[in-house]
Amino acid sequence: MVPGQKQQSGHSSEGDFIAESVIIASGSQFRKLGVPGEDKFVGKGISYCATCDGPLFKGKTVAVIGGGDSAVTEALYLSKFASLSKGHPPSQPASSQQDIRGKSYGRTKIEFIWDNAVTEIEGDGVVKQLRLKNTRNDKISVLELGGVFVAIGSKAQ
Ligand SMILES: Cc1cc2nc3c(=O)[nH]c(=O)nc-3n(C[C@H](O)[C@H](O)[C@H](O)COP(=O)(O)OP(=O)(O)OC[C@H]3O[C@@H](n4cnc5c(N)ncnc54)[C@H](O)[C@@H]3O)c2cc1C
């Protein structure tokens, strides 16, 4: 123990423990978009994990939804399998994000769609298209694709 450092105590079926810090590793859940069609197509074209499901989308055009490092990392990984990855990162990346964004900008298989939000995921048994709303002018557009990867973070369980 470091003198003066606060001690944490915990109780368990194995007895009581005292430590300087506690690491909670009780898992996490992927955040959902919460748009119509999302629950319906999970496992039918919607995934939350590129390393888990990426190879299943070989040769398909997929969208990566998200504006952070994880979305760009997913898109970079998917560009190995998918024919085209689409995503929409924010226009002002933090400096720690510059390197990873820089890598993705040069990839011809990754196309960025800016200032759009997904309003609905549509399909016919499997995912077929995204309905997008432009956040600047409210214009609705449709993006046809073969898969959707949602990468908008996770929350601790
Ligand atoms: C269907 C599916 C397929 C996946 N496929 C892949 C894949 O192919 N490749 C890949 O890299 N990743 C894959 N993943 C993701 C991978 O499973 C997770 O990234 C990984 O398991 C996370 O590990 P973790 O230890 O953080 O959490 P978890 O594996 O969720 O472990 C959390 C543990 O904490 C325990 N726990 C919860 N609450 C408490 C509590 N109060 N007290 C004590 N213990 C508690 C739980 O019982 C559990 O054992 C997949 C996930 C899913 C759901």
CSV table of C-alpha atoms and ligand atoms in Angstrom, one decimal:
chain,number,residue,atom,x,y,z
A,1,MET,CA,0.0,0.0,0.0
A,2,VAL,CA,1.1,3.5,-0.8
A,3,PRO,CA,1.0,5.7,2.4
A,4,GLY,CA,-1.9,8.1,2.3
A,5,GLN,CA,-3.6,6.3,-0.6
A,6,LYS,CA,-7.2,5.5,-0.1
A,7,GLN,CA,-7.9,1.8,0.2
A,8,GLN,CA,-10.9,0.1,-1.5
A,9,SER,CA,-12.6,-2.8,0.2
A,10,GLY,CA,-14.9,-5.4,-1.4
A,11,HIS,CA,-16.9,-8.4,-0.2
A,12,SER,CA,-17.3,-11.6,-2.1
A,13,SER,CA,-18.3,-15.2,-1.6
A,14,GLU,CA,-14.6,-15.9,-1.3
A,15,GLY,CA,-14.1,-13.4,1.6
A,16,ASP,CA,-13.3,-9.7,2.0
A,17,PHE,CA,-10.6,-8.0,-0.1
A,18,ILE,CA,-8.7,-4.7,0.3
A,19,ALA,CA,-6.9,-3.1,-2.7
A,20,GLU,CA,-5.7,0.3,-3.9
A,21,SER,CA,-7.9,0.1,-7.0
A,22,VAL,CA,-10.5,-2.1,-8.5
A,23,ILE,CA,-10.8,-3.0,-12.2
A,24,ILE,CA,-14.3,-3.9,-13.2
A,25,ALA,CA,-14.4,-6.1,-16.4
A,26,SER,CA,-18.0,-7.2,-16.4
A,27,GLY,CA,-18.4,-6.8,-20.2
A,28,SER,CA,-20.0,-4.2,-22.4
A,29,GLN,CA,-22.8,-3.8,-24.9
A,30,PHE,CA,-22.6,-2.2,-28.3
A,31,ARG,CA,-24.6,1.0,-28.6
A,32,LYS,CA,-27.5,0.7,-31.0
A,33,LEU,CA,-28.6,3.4,-33.5
A,34,GLY,CA,-32.2,3.0,-32.3
A,35,VAL,CA,-33.7,3.5,-35.8
A,36,PRO,CA,-36.5,1.5,-37.4
A,37,GLY,CA,-35.3,-1.7,-39.0
A,38,GLU,CA,-32.2,-2.1,-36.8
A,39,ASP,CA,-33.5,-4.9,-34.5
A,40,LYS,CA,-35.2,-6.7,-37.4
A,41,PHE,CA,-32.0,-7.0,-39.4
A,42,VAL,CA,-29.4,-7.9,-36.7
A,43,GLY,CA,-27.6,-10.9,-38.1
A,44,LYS,CA,-29.3,-10.4,-41.4
A,45,GLY,CA,-26.9,-7.7,-42.7
A,46,ILE,CA,-26.4,-5.6,-39.6
A,47,SER,CA,-23.3,-6.3,-37.4
A,48,TYR,CA,-21.6,-4.5,-34.6
A,49,CYS,CA,-18.2,-6.2,-35.0
A,50,ALA,CA,-16.1,-6.1,-38.1
A,51,THR,CA,-13.5,-8.6,-36.8
A,52,CYS,CA,-16.3,-11.0,-36.0
A,53,ASP,CA,-18.4,-10.7,-39.2
A,54,GLY,CA,-16.3,-8.9,-41.8
A,55,PRO,CA,-15.3,-12.0,-43.8
A,56,LEU,CA,-19.1,-12.7,-44.3
A,57,PHE,CA,-19.4,-9.6,-46.4
A,58,LYS,CA,-16.7,-10.4,-48.9
A,59,GLY,CA,-17.2,-8.4,-52.2
A,60,LYS,CA,-20.2,-6.5,-50.8
A,61,THR,CA,-20.7,-2.8,-50.4
A,62,VAL,CA,-21.1,-2.1,-46.7
A,63,ALA,CA,-21.7,1.0,-44.6
A,64,VAL,CA,-19.9,1.8,-41.4
A,65,ILE,CA,-22.0,4.0,-39.2
A,66,GLY,CA,-20.1,6.2,-36.8
A,67,GLY,CA,-17.8,9.2,-36.4
A,68,GLY,CA,-15.1,8.1,-34.1
A,69,ASP,CA,-11.8,6.1,-34.2
A,70,SER,CA,-13.6,2.8,-33.9
A,71,ALA,CA,-15.7,3.5,-37.0
A,72,VAL,CA,-12.6,4.3,-39.0
A,73,THR,CA,-10.8,1.3,-37.7
A,74,GLU,CA,-13.8,-0.9,-38.6
A,75,ALA,CA,-13.9,0.6,-42.1
A,76,LEU,CA,-10.1,0.1,-42.6
A,77,TYR,CA,-10.5,-3.6,-41.5
A,78,LEU,CA,-13.5,-4.1,-43.7
A,79,SER,CA,-11.8,-2.7,-46.8
A,80,LYS,CA,-9.9,-5.9,-46.9
A,81,PHE,CA,-13.1,-7.9,-47.6
A,82,ALA,CA,-15.8,-5.5,-48.7
A,83,SER,CA,-15.9,-3.8,-52.1
A,84,LEU,CA,-16.7,-0.4,-50.7
A,85,SER,CA,-17.1,0.9,-47.1
A,86,LYS,CA,-19.0,4.1,-46.5
A,87,GLY,CA,-19.0,6.1,-43.3
A,88,HIS,CA,-19.4,9.6,-42.0
A,89,PRO,CA,-16.7,10.9,-39.6
A,90,PRO,CA,-17.0,14.4,-38.1
A,91,SER,CA,-15.0,17.0,-40.0
A,92,GLN,CA,-12.9,18.1,-37.0
A,93,PRO,CA,-11.0,15.0,-35.7
A,94,ALA,CA,-9.0,15.3,-32.5
A,95,SER,CA,-5.3,15.3,-33.0
A,96,SER,CA,-5.0,11.8,-31.6
A,97,GLN,CA,-7.3,10.7,-34.4
A,98,GLN,CA,-5.4,12.3,-37.2
A,99,ASP,CA,-3.2,9.4,-38.0
A,100,ILE,CA,-5.9,6.8,-38.3
A,101,ARG,CA,-8.1,9.1,-40.3
A,102,GLY,CA,-5.2,9.9,-42.6
A,103,LYS,CA,-4.7,6.2,-43.3
A,104,SER,CA,-8.4,5.9,-44.3
A,105,TYR,CA,-8.6,9.0,-46.5
A,106,GLY,CA,-6.1,7.4,-49.0
A,107,ARG,CA,-8.1,4.2,-49.4
A,108,THR,CA,-10.0,4.1,-52.7
A,109,LYS,CA,-12.3,1.5,-51.2
A,110,ILE,CA,-13.5,3.9,-48.5
A,111,GLU,CA,-15.9,6.7,-49.3
A,112,PHE,CA,-17.0,9.2,-46.7
A,113,ILE,CA,-20.5,10.5,-46.5
A,114,TRP,CA,-20.6,13.7,-44.4
A,115,ASP,CA,-23.4,15.4,-42.6
A,116,ASN,CA,-25.9,12.5,-42.8
A,117,ALA,CA,-27.8,10.6,-40.2
A,118,VAL,CA,-29.4,7.1,-40.7
A,119,THR,CA,-33.1,7.3,-40.2
A,120,GLU,CA,-34.1,3.8,-41.3
A,121,ILE,CA,-32.7,0.5,-42.3
A,122,GLU,CA,-34.7,-1.3,-45.0
A,123,GLY,CA,-34.6,-4.6,-46.6
A,124,ASP,CA,-36.4,-7.7,-47.8
A,125,GLY,CA,-35.3,-10.6,-45.5
A,126,VAL,CA,-31.8,-9.1,-45.5
A,127,VAL,CA,-30.5,-5.5,-45.4
A,128,LYS,CA,-30.9,-3.8,-48.8
A,129,GLN,CA,-30.6,-0.1,-48.1
A,130,LEU,CA,-30.2,2.8,-45.7
A,131,ARG,CA,-32.4,5.8,-45.6
A,132,LEU,CA,-30.3,8.9,-44.8
A,133,LYS,CA,-31.2,12.4,-43.8
A,134,ASN,CA,-28.8,15.3,-44.6
A,135,THR,CA,-28.3,17.2,-41.4
A,136,ARG,CA,-27.7,20.5,-43.2
A,137,ASN,CA,-30.6,20.6,-45.6
A,138,ASP,CA,-32.9,17.7,-44.4
A,139,LYS,CA,-32.7,16.1,-47.9
A,140,ILE,CA,-33.5,12.4,-47.7
A,141,SER,CA,-31.5,9.9,-49.8
A,142,VAL,CA,-31.3,6.2,-50.1
A,143,LEU,CA,-28.0,4.2,-50.0
A,144,GLU,CA,-28.2,0.6,-51.5
A,145,LEU,CA,-25.8,-1.8,-49.9
A,146,GLY,CA,-25.1,-5.4,-48.7
A,147,GLY,CA,-24.3,-4.8,-45.1
A,148,VAL,CA,-24.2,-2.3,-42.2
A,149,PHE,CA,-21.7,-2.1,-39.4
A,150,VAL,CA,-22.7,0.1,-36.5
A,151,ALA,CA,-19.7,1.5,-34.7
A,152,ILE,CA,-21.0,4.1,-32.3
A,153,GLY,CA,-19.4,2.9,-29.1
A,154,SER,CA,-20.3,0.6,-26.3
A,155,LYS,CA,-21.6,0.9,-22.8
A,156,ALA,CA,-20.4,-1.0,-19.7
A,157,GLN,CA,-22.8,-3.7,-18.4
B,1,LIG,C1,-22.1,-13.4,-30.8
B,1,LIG,C2,-20.8,-12.8,-30.6
B,1,LIG,C3,-19.7,-13.2,-31.4
B,1,LIG,C4,-18.5,-12.6,-31.2
B,1,LIG,N1,-17.5,-13.0,-32.1
B,1,LIG,C5,-16.2,-12.5,-31.9
B,1,LIG,C6,-15.2,-12.8,-32.8
B,1,LIG,O1,-15.3,-13.6,-33.7
B,1,LIG,N2,-14.0,-12.2,-32.6
B,1,LIG,C7,-13.7,-11.3,-31.6
B,1,LIG,O2,-12.6,-10.8,-31.5
B,1,LIG,N3,-14.7,-11.0,-30.8
B,1,LIG,C8,-16.0,-11.5,-30.9
B,1,LIG,N4,-17.0,-11.1,-30.1
B,1,LIG,C9,-16.7,-10.1,-29.1
B,1,LIG,C10,-16.1,-10.7,-27.8
B,1,LIG,O3,-16.9,-11.7,-27.3
B,1,LIG,C11,-15.9,-9.6,-26.8
B,1,LIG,O4,-15.2,-8.5,-27.4
B,1,LIG,C12,-15.2,-10.1,-25.6
B,1,LIG,O5,-15.9,-11.2,-25.1
B,1,LIG,C13,-15.2,-9.0,-24.5
B,1,LIG,O6,-14.6,-9.5,-23.4
B,1,LIG,P1,-14.8,-8.9,-22.0
B,1,LIG,O7,-14.0,-9.7,-21.0
B,1,LIG,O8,-14.7,-7.5,-22.0
B,1,LIG,O9,-16.4,-9.2,-21.7
B,1,LIG,P2,-17.2,-10.6,-21.6
B,1,LIG,O10,-16.6,-11.6,-22.5
B,1,LIG,O11,-18.6,-10.2,-21.8
B,1,LIG,O12,-17.0,-11.0,-20.1
B,1,LIG,C14,-17.6,-10.4,-19.0
B,1,LIG,C15,-17.6,-11.4,-17.9
B,1,LIG,O13,-18.0,-10.7,-16.7
B,1,LIG,C16,-19.0,-11.5,-16.0
B,1,LIG,N5,-19.7,-10.6,-15.1
B,1,LIG,C17,-20.8,-9.8,-15.5
B,1,LIG,N6,-21.2,-9.1,-14.4
B,1,LIG,C18,-20.5,-9.5,-13.3
B,1,LIG,C19,-20.5,-9.2,-11.9
B,1,LIG,N7,-21.3,-8.3,-11.4
B,1,LIG,N8,-19.6,-9.9,-11.1
B,1,LIG,C20,-18.7,-10.8,-11.7
B,1,LIG,N9,-18.7,-11.1,-13.0
B,1,LIG,C21,-19.5,-10.5,-13.8
B,1,LIG,C22,-19.8,-12.2,-17.0
B,1,LIG,O14,-20.4,-13.3,-16.5
B,1,LIG,C23,-18.7,-12.5,-18.1
B,1,LIG,O15,-18.1,-13.7,-17.8
B,1,LIG,C24,-18.2,-11.7,-30.2
B,1,LIG,C25,-19.3,-11.3,-29.4
B,1,LIG,C26,-20.5,-11.9,-29.5
B,1,LIG,C27,-21.7,-11.5,-28.6
